[in-house]
XYZ file of C-alpha atoms in Angstrom:
422
model
C -57.819 -56.883 39.342
C -56.466 -55.084 42.426
C -53.384 -57.337 42.421
C -52.696 -56.430 38.786
C -53.120 -52.720 39.568
C -50.728 -53.047 42.485
C -48.154 -54.773 40.247
C -48.443 -52.000 37.637
C -48.060 -49.336 40.352
C -45.005 -51.118 41.738
C -43.446 -51.336 38.273
C -44.000 -47.600 37.747
C -42.430 -46.838 41.131
C -39.371 -48.930 40.206
C -39.092 -47.157 36.843
C -39.346 -43.735 38.537
C -36.717 -44.727 41.084
C -34.329 -45.828 38.329
C -34.913 -42.605 36.414
C -34.343 -40.380 39.479
C -31.320 -42.372 40.614
C -29.415 -43.358 37.451
C -26.475 -45.737 37.340
C -22.929 -44.387 37.705
C -19.560 -45.943 36.998
C -17.423 -46.508 40.105
C -13.889 -47.755 40.620
C -13.316 -49.795 43.755
C -10.576 -51.516 45.718
C -10.870 -54.027 48.537
C -9.697 -57.318 50.026
C -11.229 -60.772 49.731
C -11.533 -63.277 52.605
C -7.902 -64.351 52.131
C -6.653 -60.769 52.332
C -5.842 -60.560 48.625
C -6.156 -57.053 47.156
C -8.947 -56.840 44.590
C -9.973 -53.933 42.382
C -12.336 -53.254 39.530
C -15.017 -51.099 37.933
C -18.758 -51.490 38.391
C -22.040 -49.708 37.713
C -24.153 -48.798 40.734
C -26.779 -46.258 41.763
C -24.582 -44.999 44.606
C -21.419 -45.879 46.539
C -23.286 -47.396 49.510
C -25.175 -49.871 47.301
C -21.901 -50.847 45.619
C -20.233 -51.447 49.019
C -23.158 -53.656 50.047
C -22.926 -55.571 46.759
C -19.174 -56.115 47.214
C -19.685 -57.421 50.772
C -22.205 -59.943 49.419
C -19.426 -61.174 47.112
C -17.082 -61.624 50.089
C -15.032 -58.489 49.374
C -14.353 -55.861 52.052
C -14.220 -52.527 50.177
C -11.510 -50.029 51.137
C -11.957 -47.522 48.283
C -15.150 -46.778 46.342
C -15.263 -43.636 44.219
C -16.819 -42.417 40.944
C -14.778 -43.261 37.876
C -12.870 -40.145 36.709
C -13.990 -38.676 33.404
C -11.443 -38.550 30.510
C -9.571 -35.231 30.414
C -10.692 -34.421 26.876
C -14.013 -36.241 26.946
C -14.273 -38.072 23.651
C -17.266 -39.584 21.958
C -18.495 -42.834 23.440
C -18.543 -45.786 21.086
C -22.064 -46.374 19.849
C -24.075 -49.547 20.235
C -24.704 -50.696 16.658
C -27.528 -52.828 15.287
C -24.945 -55.598 14.844
C -24.053 -55.348 18.558
C -27.732 -55.837 19.446
C -27.982 -58.794 17.034
C -24.962 -60.465 18.689
C -26.355 -59.670 22.154
C -29.695 -61.245 21.190
C -27.996 -64.444 20.029
C -25.780 -64.644 23.136
C -28.594 -64.200 25.637
C -30.921 -66.532 23.692
C -28.277 -69.285 23.604
C -27.439 -69.000 27.302
C -31.057 -68.883 28.475
C -31.884 -71.838 26.216
C -29.066 -73.713 27.989
C -30.628 -72.949 31.377
C -28.397 -70.036 32.440
C -30.422 -67.551 34.577
C -30.981 -64.144 32.967
C -28.925 -62.221 35.569
C -25.949 -64.573 35.223
C -26.243 -64.476 31.416
C -26.127 -60.669 31.448
C -23.144 -60.720 33.817
C -21.215 -63.022 31.453
C -22.120 -60.938 28.377
C -21.247 -57.656 30.113
C -17.880 -58.823 31.445
C -16.804 -60.154 28.044
C -17.877 -57.165 25.951
C -15.145 -54.898 24.552
C -17.497 -52.013 23.672
C -17.608 -49.871 26.872
C -21.018 -48.389 25.997
C -22.484 -51.836 25.358
C -20.873 -53.146 28.539
C -22.373 -50.304 30.564
C -25.826 -50.938 29.089
C -25.725 -54.710 29.737
C -24.572 -54.152 33.334
C -27.381 -51.630 33.772
C -29.904 -54.225 32.557
C -28.478 -56.753 35.021
C -28.692 -54.323 37.943
C -32.270 -53.334 37.095
C -33.406 -56.966 36.814
C -31.615 -57.817 40.081
C -33.517 -54.908 41.629
C -36.856 -56.461 40.677
C -37.555 -55.000 37.237
C -38.841 -57.194 34.435
C -36.661 -57.607 31.335
C -39.156 -55.462 29.404
C -38.931 -52.683 32.021
C -35.133 -52.823 32.043
C -34.907 -52.667 28.242
C -37.412 -49.792 28.135
C -34.671 -47.602 29.655
C -32.838 -47.969 26.302
C -35.469 -47.255 23.599
C -32.834 -46.448 20.956
C -30.966 -49.744 21.315
C -34.078 -51.855 21.984
C -36.755 -50.539 19.648
C -40.499 -50.884 20.170
C -40.578 -54.128 18.195
C -37.860 -55.734 20.343
C -39.513 -54.617 23.591
C -42.993 -55.766 22.521
C -41.652 -59.216 21.665
C -39.877 -59.479 25.025
C -43.026 -58.371 26.857
C -45.095 -60.968 24.969
C -42.493 -63.649 25.746
C -42.454 -62.783 29.449
C -46.264 -62.762 29.627
C -46.619 -66.151 27.902
C -43.712 -67.832 29.718
C -41.766 -68.584 26.525
C -39.102 -65.889 26.837
C -36.242 -68.214 25.799
C -38.040 -69.144 22.562
C -38.928 -65.513 21.840
C -35.329 -64.384 22.418
C -34.121 -67.063 20.003
C -36.691 -65.835 17.457
C -35.478 -62.253 17.976
C -31.871 -63.394 17.442
C -32.805 -65.132 14.167
C -34.778 -62.069 13.091
C -31.985 -59.609 13.889
C -29.418 -61.718 12.024
C -31.671 -61.949 8.953
C -32.340 -58.205 8.945
C -28.635 -57.401 9.333
C -27.884 -59.786 6.454
C -30.340 -57.939 4.191
C -28.893 -54.557 5.228
C -25.399 -55.833 4.481
C -26.403 -56.929 0.978
C -27.988 -53.554 0.216
C -24.899 -51.722 1.497
C -22.766 -53.976 -0.691
C -24.878 -53.066 -3.727
C -24.606 -49.325 -3.057
C -21.128 -48.955 -1.557
C -18.923 -50.236 -4.380
C -20.118 -47.872 -7.133
C -20.258 -44.934 -4.712
C -16.687 -45.588 -3.537
C -15.283 -45.986 -7.060
C -17.044 -42.856 -8.350
C -15.748 -40.916 -5.308
C -12.188 -42.025 -6.143
C -12.729 -40.986 -9.779
C -13.875 -37.518 -8.682
C -10.850 -37.135 -6.379
C -8.436 -38.204 -9.150
C -10.117 -35.803 -11.591
C -9.912 -32.961 -9.058
C -6.184 -33.603 -8.511
C -5.603 -33.560 -12.288
C -7.612 -30.337 -12.730
C -5.884 -28.517 -9.840
C -2.259 -29.667 -10.185
C -1.629 -31.187 -13.630
C -3.857 -29.345 -16.121
C -2.532 -25.850 -15.144
C 1.047 -27.002 -15.937
C 0.006 -28.156 -19.424
C -1.952 -24.939 -19.978
C 1.026 -22.773 -18.986
C 3.294 -24.739 -21.341
C 0.937 -24.370 -24.327
C 0.346 -20.670 -23.578
C 4.115 -20.004 -23.576
C 4.256 -21.558 -27.074
C 1.428 -19.315 -28.218
C -0.360 -22.426 -29.483
C -3.907 -22.236 -30.844
C -5.783 -24.586 -28.509
C -8.620 -26.878 -29.665
C -12.109 -25.974 -28.373
C -12.331 -29.009 -26.084
C -8.943 -28.220 -24.508
C -9.999 -24.583 -23.951
C -13.154 -25.836 -22.198
C -11.219 -28.152 -19.855
C -8.547 -25.512 -19.160
C -11.305 -22.977 -18.395
C -12.954 -25.357 -15.916
C -9.527 -25.973 -14.363
C -9.015 -22.198 -13.927
C -12.363 -21.893 -12.134
C -11.600 -24.834 -9.833
C -8.091 -23.551 -8.995
C -9.349 -20.020 -8.325
C -12.456 -20.950 -6.355
C -11.697 -24.431 -4.963
C -12.057 -23.233 -1.356
C -15.453 -21.668 -2.108
C -16.572 -24.763 -4.034
C -15.491 -26.919 -1.074
C -17.433 -24.768 1.405
C -20.567 -24.750 -0.782
C -20.404 -28.532 -1.262
C -19.874 -29.108 2.479
C -22.833 -26.851 3.338
C -25.006 -28.517 0.682
C -24.182 -32.053 1.874
C -24.508 -31.087 5.549
C -27.853 -29.356 4.936
C -29.171 -32.328 2.988
C -28.220 -34.773 5.776
C -29.669 -32.437 8.438
C -33.029 -31.978 6.706
C -33.197 -35.609 5.550
C -33.032 -36.765 9.172
C -35.601 -34.221 10.361
C -38.034 -33.785 7.469
C -40.533 -36.586 6.850
C -41.589 -34.913 3.580
C -38.008 -34.881 2.230
C -37.400 -38.493 3.311
C -40.703 -39.537 1.741
C -39.791 -37.900 -1.585
C -36.230 -39.282 -1.588
C -37.458 -42.793 -0.729
C -40.111 -42.530 -3.455
C -37.464 -41.555 -6.007
C -35.095 -44.342 -4.861
C -37.813 -46.996 -5.211
C -38.334 -45.952 -8.850
C -34.664 -46.224 -9.830
C -33.827 -49.079 -12.216
C -32.291 -52.133 -10.505
C -31.545 -50.262 -7.233
C -35.273 -49.624 -6.818
C -35.952 -53.338 -7.298
C -33.502 -54.222 -4.513
C -35.018 -51.649 -2.138
C -38.581 -52.834 -2.852
C -37.662 -56.489 -2.343
C -35.780 -55.626 0.831
C -38.732 -53.670 2.273
C -41.160 -56.525 1.511
C -38.778 -59.094 3.038
C -38.391 -57.022 6.204
C -42.152 -56.383 6.423
C -42.966 -60.086 6.042
C -40.352 -61.371 8.477
C -41.053 -58.698 11.101
C -44.811 -59.286 10.994
C -44.299 -63.066 11.094
C -42.027 -62.792 14.145
C -44.308 -60.433 16.098
C -47.536 -62.254 15.222
C -46.107 -65.704 16.050
C -44.917 -64.337 19.429
C -48.518 -63.553 20.350
C -48.525 -59.801 19.719
C -52.016 -58.717 18.503
C -52.084 -57.991 14.745
C -52.889 -54.260 15.031
C -50.123 -53.741 17.597
C -47.757 -55.866 15.490
C -48.404 -53.702 12.407
C -47.603 -50.607 14.463
C -44.193 -52.091 15.325
C -43.610 -53.343 11.770
C -44.180 -49.924 10.139
C -40.814 -48.519 11.209
C -38.860 -51.701 10.436
C -39.003 -51.600 6.620
C -36.422 -48.833 6.195
C -38.700 -46.920 3.795
C -41.065 -44.010 4.470
C -43.249 -45.173 1.560
C -43.760 -48.621 3.072
C -44.094 -47.160 6.574
C -46.989 -44.946 5.433
C -48.635 -47.876 3.609
C -48.339 -50.196 6.636
C -49.865 -47.573 8.945
C -52.780 -47.318 6.490
C -53.097 -51.130 6.578
C -53.122 -50.973 10.389
C -56.015 -48.478 10.358
C -58.039 -50.725 8.029
C -57.314 -53.864 10.067
C -58.307 -52.019 13.258
C -61.821 -51.428 11.855
C -62.268 -55.030 10.751
C -60.749 -55.464 7.275
C -58.747 -58.661 6.617
C -55.062 -57.807 6.275
C -54.878 -59.050 2.667
C -57.731 -56.681 1.661
C -55.998 -53.786 3.427
C -52.706 -54.650 1.664
C -54.448 -54.702 -1.704
C -55.951 -51.246 -1.105
C -52.578 -49.527 -0.571
C -51.542 -50.721 -4.064
C -47.903 -51.248 -3.124
C -47.421 -54.960 -2.462
C -47.075 -57.446 -5.368
C -50.061 -59.678 -6.127
C -48.153 -62.774 -4.959
C -47.571 -61.277 -1.494
C -51.243 -60.299 -1.119
C -52.374 -63.724 -2.346
C -50.079 -65.655 0.019
C -51.201 -63.462 2.919
C -54.839 -64.229 2.059
C -54.102 -67.976 2.006
C -52.336 -67.672 5.365
C -55.308 -65.851 6.905
C -57.859 -68.327 5.574
C -55.852 -71.359 6.709
C -54.991 -69.915 10.135
C -51.272 -70.044 9.333
C -50.535 -66.367 8.654
C -47.149 -66.385 10.392
C -45.962 -69.486 8.470
C -47.004 -67.979 5.145
C -45.308 -64.666 5.965
C -42.091 -66.536 6.786
C -42.240 -68.131 3.316
C -42.758 -64.707 1.700
C -39.789 -63.339 3.664
C -37.524 -66.230 2.624
C -38.526 -65.811 -1.031
C -37.786 -62.074 -1.102
C -34.573 -62.417 0.899
C -33.367 -64.844 -1.765
C -34.477 -62.372 -4.449
C -32.495 -59.585 -2.768
C -29.402 -61.805 -2.658
C -29.724 -62.769 -6.343
C -30.419 -59.188 -7.461
C -27.427 -57.835 -5.520
C -25.124 -60.437 -7.099
C -26.450 -59.567 -10.567
C -26.179 -55.855 -9.795
C -22.533 -56.187 -8.768
C -21.715 -57.872 -12.090
C -23.617 -55.181 -13.997
C -22.241 -52.181 -12.119
C -18.525 -53.001 -12.362
C -18.197 -52.431 -16.146
C -20.510 -49.384 -15.971
C -18.400 -47.792 -13.252
C -15.204 -48.437 -15.219
C -16.763 -46.735 -18.260
C -17.685 -43.689 -16.127
C -14.191 -43.477 -14.632
C -12.555 -43.976 -18.015
C -14.758 -41.309 -19.561
C -14.134 -38.772 -16.789
C -10.375 -39.185 -16.418
C -9.863 -39.971 -20.104
C -11.561 -36.721 -21.165
C -9.129 -34.693 -19.069
C -6.124 -36.572 -20.453
C -7.361 -36.149 -24.049
C -7.874 -32.409 -23.456
C -4.248 -32.116 -22.287
C -2.794 -34.011 -25.246
C -4.949 -32.626 -28.082
C -2.811 -29.448 -28.387
C 0.336 -31.609 -28.654
C -1.178 -33.557 -31.550
C -2.266 -30.299 -33.194
C 1.207 -28.741 -32.808
C 2.828 -31.911 -34.164
C 0.491 -31.881 -37.180
C 1.265 -28.193 -37.838
C 5.031 -28.749 -37.613
C 4.745 -31.834 -39.850
């Protein structure tokens, strides 16, 4: 017991040391054993440690200094979920092939084109070289390596099957990114086309419609009611377009700001989205697929069920499902079977609850959850394909109606004048 306490204390001391003495980027120059000039960039906690590291590599350093900051700063490139998925696959493949973790991280870091990702991977390597566990090193980056990822790594390290767990994480990340990609595909196309339609309509209303209106007014023509309506809207847009733009920008900005910070708003928006026809079906199927696969991965890695549910809650991408899973966790913690707890939240389809019950009773919960995940991932794929076929004609009708109405409003007076002259 005392040995375990000492190990925990040592780990905390290492974590505190890393926090108090963070990594910096240095540029260095030196000569190798043959006298050849060498130079490069490297992360280190201070210049002295970097000099010592270079000497170990057979390089005599002549210049070691902090890397200069860009004159105008500039936003660092973010580490995306896709970057983490690729990283997971790379490290899993190399460790499975027998490459030591430090060497694997060195290879991944040196070959990465994203400077932020490169810095993070090199930081992981330095921490692990300094005696930290992989879990401890990754805990310094909670945004990039979420609780689920870290818990799986910790379980893999504890059970001595880290290579297998990393491969499982890689498979999981790739599946989740695939589902996200399909949902984005379903939502992006109609949104993009409608945005183009709005821009085209705005250009017509601001630049083209006023010319037609001025022409008809100079003729003293009696305009049809529909044309007067469109010309009136055009006048308002031309006169107040700057104010309309500001109001729209504030409205969109405020919505994004409060959506990110207000759980109540996110809950209500997610609830509304889940009830939408077709789109709601995709989002529900996606959430169930992510829940099933995430729980299967964590449970099969040896993470206790209650702890696994805690990690799973934030992985569904829906506040509605997150709340339901946390309720399931509370019930499981006091002794309810998970299938009973799932039934009580009244959110999961009967088939999912039934398959979970069979998995529990047969002692193969993770296998059954994998089957549920595969089924719903296939459903998401099929629904998205069907949705794309359905949306295309609907979007064209909307665009045709919007732009066509403006064109008709411009030409109606011409037809009326022609009829009068005739």
